[in-house]
Amino acid sequence: MNNFLQRLCLVRKFQFKTKLQRNEILARVNSLTEPFTSDYYGYVWENGFRIYEKHRKHFFGGSMKNSFAPAVKAVIFEEDGISLVSCTAHLHPLVMVLFVPIYLCAALTVVLFPAVHLLLHFAFFKPAKRLEETLLDLLER
């Protein structure tokens, strides 16, 4: 039920625990957001970080744009040598302002709502899951 409500609200929440200290977590996340070598950009602060997936990706022979690329805001809590990283993935705020009226109108129709949700599945939820797995791999090494 919780996953269903998150999908309807265009949000993905996740959290994980690690034995790394806050400074080590922030250093690793900062290395993930290298400007020219990574698919992500963002910044860190004292108690957390924000990571955005790049909207435009270049590859051999072309490029791809995803306006629905996820943005993750994370807060780090430390307790007894274990850090809890609590994350929330959401759409970019400007995209939310433009897309939410379309999303609400689509929710009123039986035909358009599945098509919009299929678009969101591949454009937002799958990249958000991929970013979650990237963060998990980065912080468990």
PDB file of C-alpha atoms in Angstrom:
ATOM      1  CA  MET A   1       0.000   0.000   0.000  1.00  0.00           C
ATOM      2  CA  ASN A   2       2.811   2.387   0.874  1.00  0.00           C
ATOM      3  CA  ASN A   3       4.487   1.824  -2.504  1.00  0.00           C
ATOM      4  CA  PHE A   4       1.170   2.449  -4.270  1.00  0.00           C
ATOM      5  CA  LEU A   5       0.703   5.799  -2.476  1.00  0.00           C
ATOM      6  CA  GLN A   6       4.274   6.831  -3.259  1.00  0.00           C
ATOM      7  CA  ARG A   7       3.700   6.126  -6.954  1.00  0.00           C
ATOM      8  CA  LEU A   8       0.481   8.145  -6.954  1.00  0.00           C
ATOM      9  CA  CYS A   9       2.246  11.074  -5.247  1.00  0.00           C
ATOM     10  CA  LEU A  10       5.213  10.883  -7.674  1.00  0.00           C
ATOM     11  CA  VAL A  11       7.689  10.233  -4.841  1.00  0.00           C
ATOM     12  CA  ARG A  12      10.014   7.360  -3.971  1.00  0.00           C
ATOM     13  CA  LYS A  13      11.266   7.110  -0.391  1.00  0.00           C
ATOM     14  CA  PHE A  14      14.041   4.793   0.724  1.00  0.00           C
ATOM     15  CA  GLN A  15      16.572   4.539   3.511  1.00  0.00           C
ATOM     16  CA  PHE A  16      19.524   2.399   4.400  1.00  0.00           C
ATOM     17  CA  LYS A  17      22.010   1.950   7.204  1.00  0.00           C
ATOM     18  CA  THR A  18      25.770   1.976   6.911  1.00  0.00           C
ATOM     19  CA  LYS A  19      28.736   1.799   9.255  1.00  0.00           C
ATOM     20  CA  LEU A  20      30.387   4.770   7.532  1.00  0.00           C
ATOM     21  CA  GLN A  21      30.652   8.072   9.354  1.00  0.00           C
ATOM     22  CA  ARG A  22      28.908  11.180   8.030  1.00  0.00           C
ATOM     23  CA  ASN A  23      32.110  12.734   6.637  1.00  0.00           C
ATOM     24  CA  GLU A  24      32.958   9.567   4.683  1.00  0.00           C
ATOM     25  CA  ILE A  25      29.413   9.361   3.277  1.00  0.00           C
ATOM     26  CA  LEU A  26      29.537  12.998   2.148  1.00  0.00           C
ATOM     27  CA  ALA A  27      32.984  12.513   0.585  1.00  0.00           C
ATOM     28  CA  ARG A  28      31.800   9.479  -1.388  1.00  0.00           C
ATOM     29  CA  VAL A  29      28.650  11.241  -2.563  1.00  0.00           C
ATOM     30  CA  ASN A  30      30.732  14.253  -3.565  1.00  0.00           C
ATOM     31  CA  SER A  31      32.946  11.972  -5.666  1.00  0.00           C
ATOM     32  CA  LEU A  32      29.810  10.552  -7.351  1.00  0.00           C
ATOM     33  CA  THR A  33      28.861  14.011  -8.613  1.00  0.00           C
ATOM     34  CA  GLU A  34      32.035  14.728 -10.594  1.00  0.00           C
ATOM     35  CA  PRO A  35      31.010  17.181 -13.349  1.00  0.00           C
ATOM     36  CA  PHE A  36      32.468  15.496 -16.450  1.00  0.00           C
ATOM     37  CA  THR A  37      32.643  11.809 -15.517  1.00  0.00           C
ATOM     38  CA  SER A  38      29.293  11.113 -13.890  1.00  0.00           C
ATOM     39  CA  ASP A  39      25.641  10.924 -14.862  1.00  0.00           C
ATOM     40  CA  TYR A  40      24.786  12.815 -11.676  1.00  0.00           C
ATOM     41  CA  TYR A  41      25.306  16.282 -10.261  1.00  0.00           C
ATOM     42  CA  GLY A  42      24.536  17.750  -6.873  1.00  0.00           C
ATOM     43  CA  TYR A  43      25.952  19.092  -3.668  1.00  0.00           C
ATOM     44  CA  VAL A  44      26.497  18.141  -0.061  1.00  0.00           C
ATOM     45  CA  TRP A  45      26.010  20.025   3.176  1.00  0.00           C
ATOM     46  CA  GLU A  46      26.620  19.275   6.834  1.00  0.00           C
ATOM     47  CA  ASN A  47      23.694  16.873   7.415  1.00  0.00           C
ATOM     48  CA  GLY A  48      22.890  15.537   3.970  1.00  0.00           C
ATOM     49  CA  PHE A  49      23.073  15.925   0.231  1.00  0.00           C
ATOM     50  CA  ARG A  50      21.093  16.412  -2.977  1.00  0.00           C
ATOM     51  CA  ILE A  51      21.754  14.450  -6.137  1.00  0.00           C
ATOM     52  CA  TYR A  52      20.147  15.063  -9.512  1.00  0.00           C
ATOM     53  CA  GLU A  53      20.357  12.770 -12.505  1.00  0.00           C
ATOM     54  CA  LYS A  54      21.501  14.722 -15.549  1.00  0.00           C
ATOM     55  CA  HIS A  55      18.588  15.511 -17.836  1.00  0.00           C
ATOM     56  CA  ARG A  56      20.639  15.229 -20.987  1.00  0.00           C
ATOM     57  CA  LYS A  57      22.954  12.279 -21.599  1.00  0.00           C
ATOM     58  CA  HIS A  58      25.358  12.044 -24.488  1.00  0.00           C
ATOM     59  CA  PHE A  59      26.491   8.788 -25.987  1.00  0.00           C
ATOM     60  CA  PHE A  60      28.173   7.687 -29.185  1.00  0.00           C
ATOM     61  CA  GLY A  61      26.119   8.950 -32.076  1.00  0.00           C
ATOM     62  CA  GLY A  62      23.538  11.003 -30.214  1.00  0.00           C
ATOM     63  CA  SER A  63      22.001  12.226 -27.032  1.00  0.00           C
ATOM     64  CA  MET A  64      18.908  11.642 -24.951  1.00  0.00           C
ATOM     65  CA  LYS A  65      16.858  14.022 -22.814  1.00  0.00           C
ATOM     66  CA  ASN A  66      14.721  12.976 -19.848  1.00  0.00           C
ATOM     67  CA  SER A  67      12.832  15.857 -18.263  1.00  0.00           C
ATOM     68  CA  PHE A  68      11.472  13.488 -15.607  1.00  0.00           C
ATOM     69  CA  ALA A  69      14.923  12.566 -14.263  1.00  0.00           C
ATOM     70  CA  PRO A  70      14.852  12.071 -10.474  1.00  0.00           C
ATOM     71  CA  ALA A  71      16.245  14.364  -7.812  1.00  0.00           C
ATOM     72  CA  VAL A  72      17.166  12.826  -4.447  1.00  0.00           C
ATOM     73  CA  LYS A  73      17.313  14.710  -1.186  1.00  0.00           C
ATOM     74  CA  ALA A  74      18.992  12.815   1.649  1.00  0.00           C
ATOM     75  CA  VAL A  75      19.430  13.471   5.350  1.00  0.00           C
ATOM     76  CA  ILE A  76      21.994  11.594   7.437  1.00  0.00           C
ATOM     77  CA  PHE A  77      21.328  10.598  11.053  1.00  0.00           C
ATOM     78  CA  GLU A  78      24.150   9.160  13.179  1.00  0.00           C
ATOM     79  CA  GLU A  79      23.559   6.989  16.211  1.00  0.00           C
ATOM     80  CA  ASP A  80      25.899   4.563  18.017  1.00  0.00           C
ATOM     81  CA  GLY A  81      28.404   4.331  15.159  1.00  0.00           C
ATOM     82  CA  ILE A  82      25.740   3.569  12.541  1.00  0.00           C
ATOM     83  CA  SER A  83      24.517   6.129  10.035  1.00  0.00           C
ATOM     84  CA  LEU A  84      20.972   6.111   8.693  1.00  0.00           C
ATOM     85  CA  VAL A  85      20.614   7.735   5.280  1.00  0.00           C
ATOM     86  CA  SER A  86      16.995   8.703   4.638  1.00  0.00           C
ATOM     87  CA  CYS A  87      16.291   9.644   1.009  1.00  0.00           C
ATOM     88  CA  THR A  88      13.368  11.023  -0.951  1.00  0.00           C
ATOM     89  CA  ALA A  89      13.367  10.919  -4.754  1.00  0.00           C
ATOM     90  CA  HIS A  90      11.091  13.353  -6.535  1.00  0.00           C
ATOM     91  CA  LEU A  91      10.747  15.193  -9.818  1.00  0.00           C
ATOM     92  CA  HIS A  92      12.552  18.454 -10.379  1.00  0.00           C
ATOM     93  CA  PRO A  93      10.391  21.274  -8.886  1.00  0.00           C
ATOM     94  CA  LEU A  94       9.922  23.054 -12.232  1.00  0.00           C
ATOM     95  CA  VAL A  95       8.791  19.816 -13.873  1.00  0.00           C
ATOM     96  CA  MET A  96       6.377  19.244 -10.981  1.00  0.00           C
ATOM     97  CA  VAL A  97       4.800  22.676 -11.488  1.00  0.00           C
ATOM     98  CA  LEU A  98       4.279  21.991 -15.180  1.00  0.00           C
ATOM     99  CA  PHE A  99       3.368  18.306 -15.001  1.00  0.00           C
ATOM    100  CA  VAL A 100       1.068  18.048 -11.949  1.00  0.00           C
ATOM    101  CA  PRO A 101      -1.933  19.703 -13.684  1.00  0.00           C
ATOM    102  CA  ILE A 102      -1.549  17.275 -16.598  1.00  0.00           C
ATOM    103  CA  TYR A 103      -1.193  14.383 -14.149  1.00  0.00           C
ATOM    104  CA  LEU A 104      -4.340  15.395 -12.250  1.00  0.00           C
ATOM    105  CA  CYS A 105      -6.359  15.732 -15.460  1.00  0.00           C
ATOM    106  CA  ALA A 106      -5.103  12.319 -16.599  1.00  0.00           C
ATOM    107  CA  ALA A 107      -6.142  10.827 -13.259  1.00  0.00           C
ATOM    108  CA  LEU A 108      -9.738  11.717 -14.100  1.00  0.00           C
ATOM    109  CA  THR A 109      -9.714   9.661 -17.295  1.00  0.00           C
ATOM    110  CA  VAL A 110      -9.563   5.893 -17.548  1.00  0.00           C
ATOM    111  CA  VAL A 111      -7.668   5.822 -20.838  1.00  0.00           C
ATOM    112  CA  LEU A 112      -5.018   8.485 -20.266  1.00  0.00           C
ATOM    113  CA  PHE A 113      -3.999   7.601 -16.702  1.00  0.00           C
ATOM    114  CA  PRO A 114      -2.363   4.223 -17.524  1.00  0.00           C
ATOM    115  CA  ALA A 115      -0.470   5.817 -20.414  1.00  0.00           C
ATOM    116  CA  VAL A 116       0.830   8.630 -18.192  1.00  0.00           C
ATOM    117  CA  HIS A 117       1.794   6.162 -15.476  1.00  0.00           C
ATOM    118  CA  LEU A 118       3.631   3.980 -18.004  1.00  0.00           C
ATOM    119  CA  LEU A 119       5.582   7.055 -19.096  1.00  0.00           C
ATOM    120  CA  LEU A 120       6.407   7.849 -15.461  1.00  0.00           C
ATOM    121  CA  HIS A 121       7.478   4.264 -14.807  1.00  0.00           C
ATOM    122  CA  PHE A 122      10.199   4.381 -17.454  1.00  0.00           C
ATOM    123  CA  ALA A 123      11.123   8.075 -17.183  1.00  0.00           C
ATOM    124  CA  PHE A 124      11.087   8.575 -13.384  1.00  0.00           C
ATOM    125  CA  PHE A 125      10.638   5.434 -11.283  1.00  0.00           C
ATOM    126  CA  LYS A 126      13.205   3.229 -13.063  1.00  0.00           C
ATOM    127  CA  PRO A 127      15.914   5.950 -12.962  1.00  0.00           C
ATOM    128  CA  ALA A 128      15.052   6.603  -9.293  1.00  0.00           C
ATOM    129  CA  LYS A 129      15.505   2.895  -8.541  1.00  0.00           C
ATOM    130  CA  ARG A 130      18.812   2.934 -10.448  1.00  0.00           C
ATOM    131  CA  LEU A 131      19.978   5.958  -8.424  1.00  0.00           C
ATOM    132  CA  GLU A 132      18.971   4.182  -5.203  1.00  0.00           C
ATOM    133  CA  GLU A 133      21.049   1.141  -6.200  1.00  0.00           C
ATOM    134  CA  THR A 134      23.992   3.383  -7.145  1.00  0.00           C
ATOM    135  CA  LEU A 135      23.899   5.076  -3.737  1.00  0.00           C
ATOM    136  CA  LEU A 136      23.603   1.735  -1.964  1.00  0.00           C
ATOM    137  CA  ASP A 137      26.620   0.323  -3.850  1.00  0.00           C
ATOM    138  CA  LEU A 138      28.611   3.497  -3.212  1.00  0.00           C
ATOM    139  CA  LEU A 139      27.991   3.508   0.517  1.00  0.00           C
ATOM    140  CA  GLU A 140      28.420  -0.211   1.159  1.00  0.00           C
ATOM    141  CA  ARG A 141      31.880  -0.588  -0.419  1.00  0.00           C
TER     142      ARG A 141
END
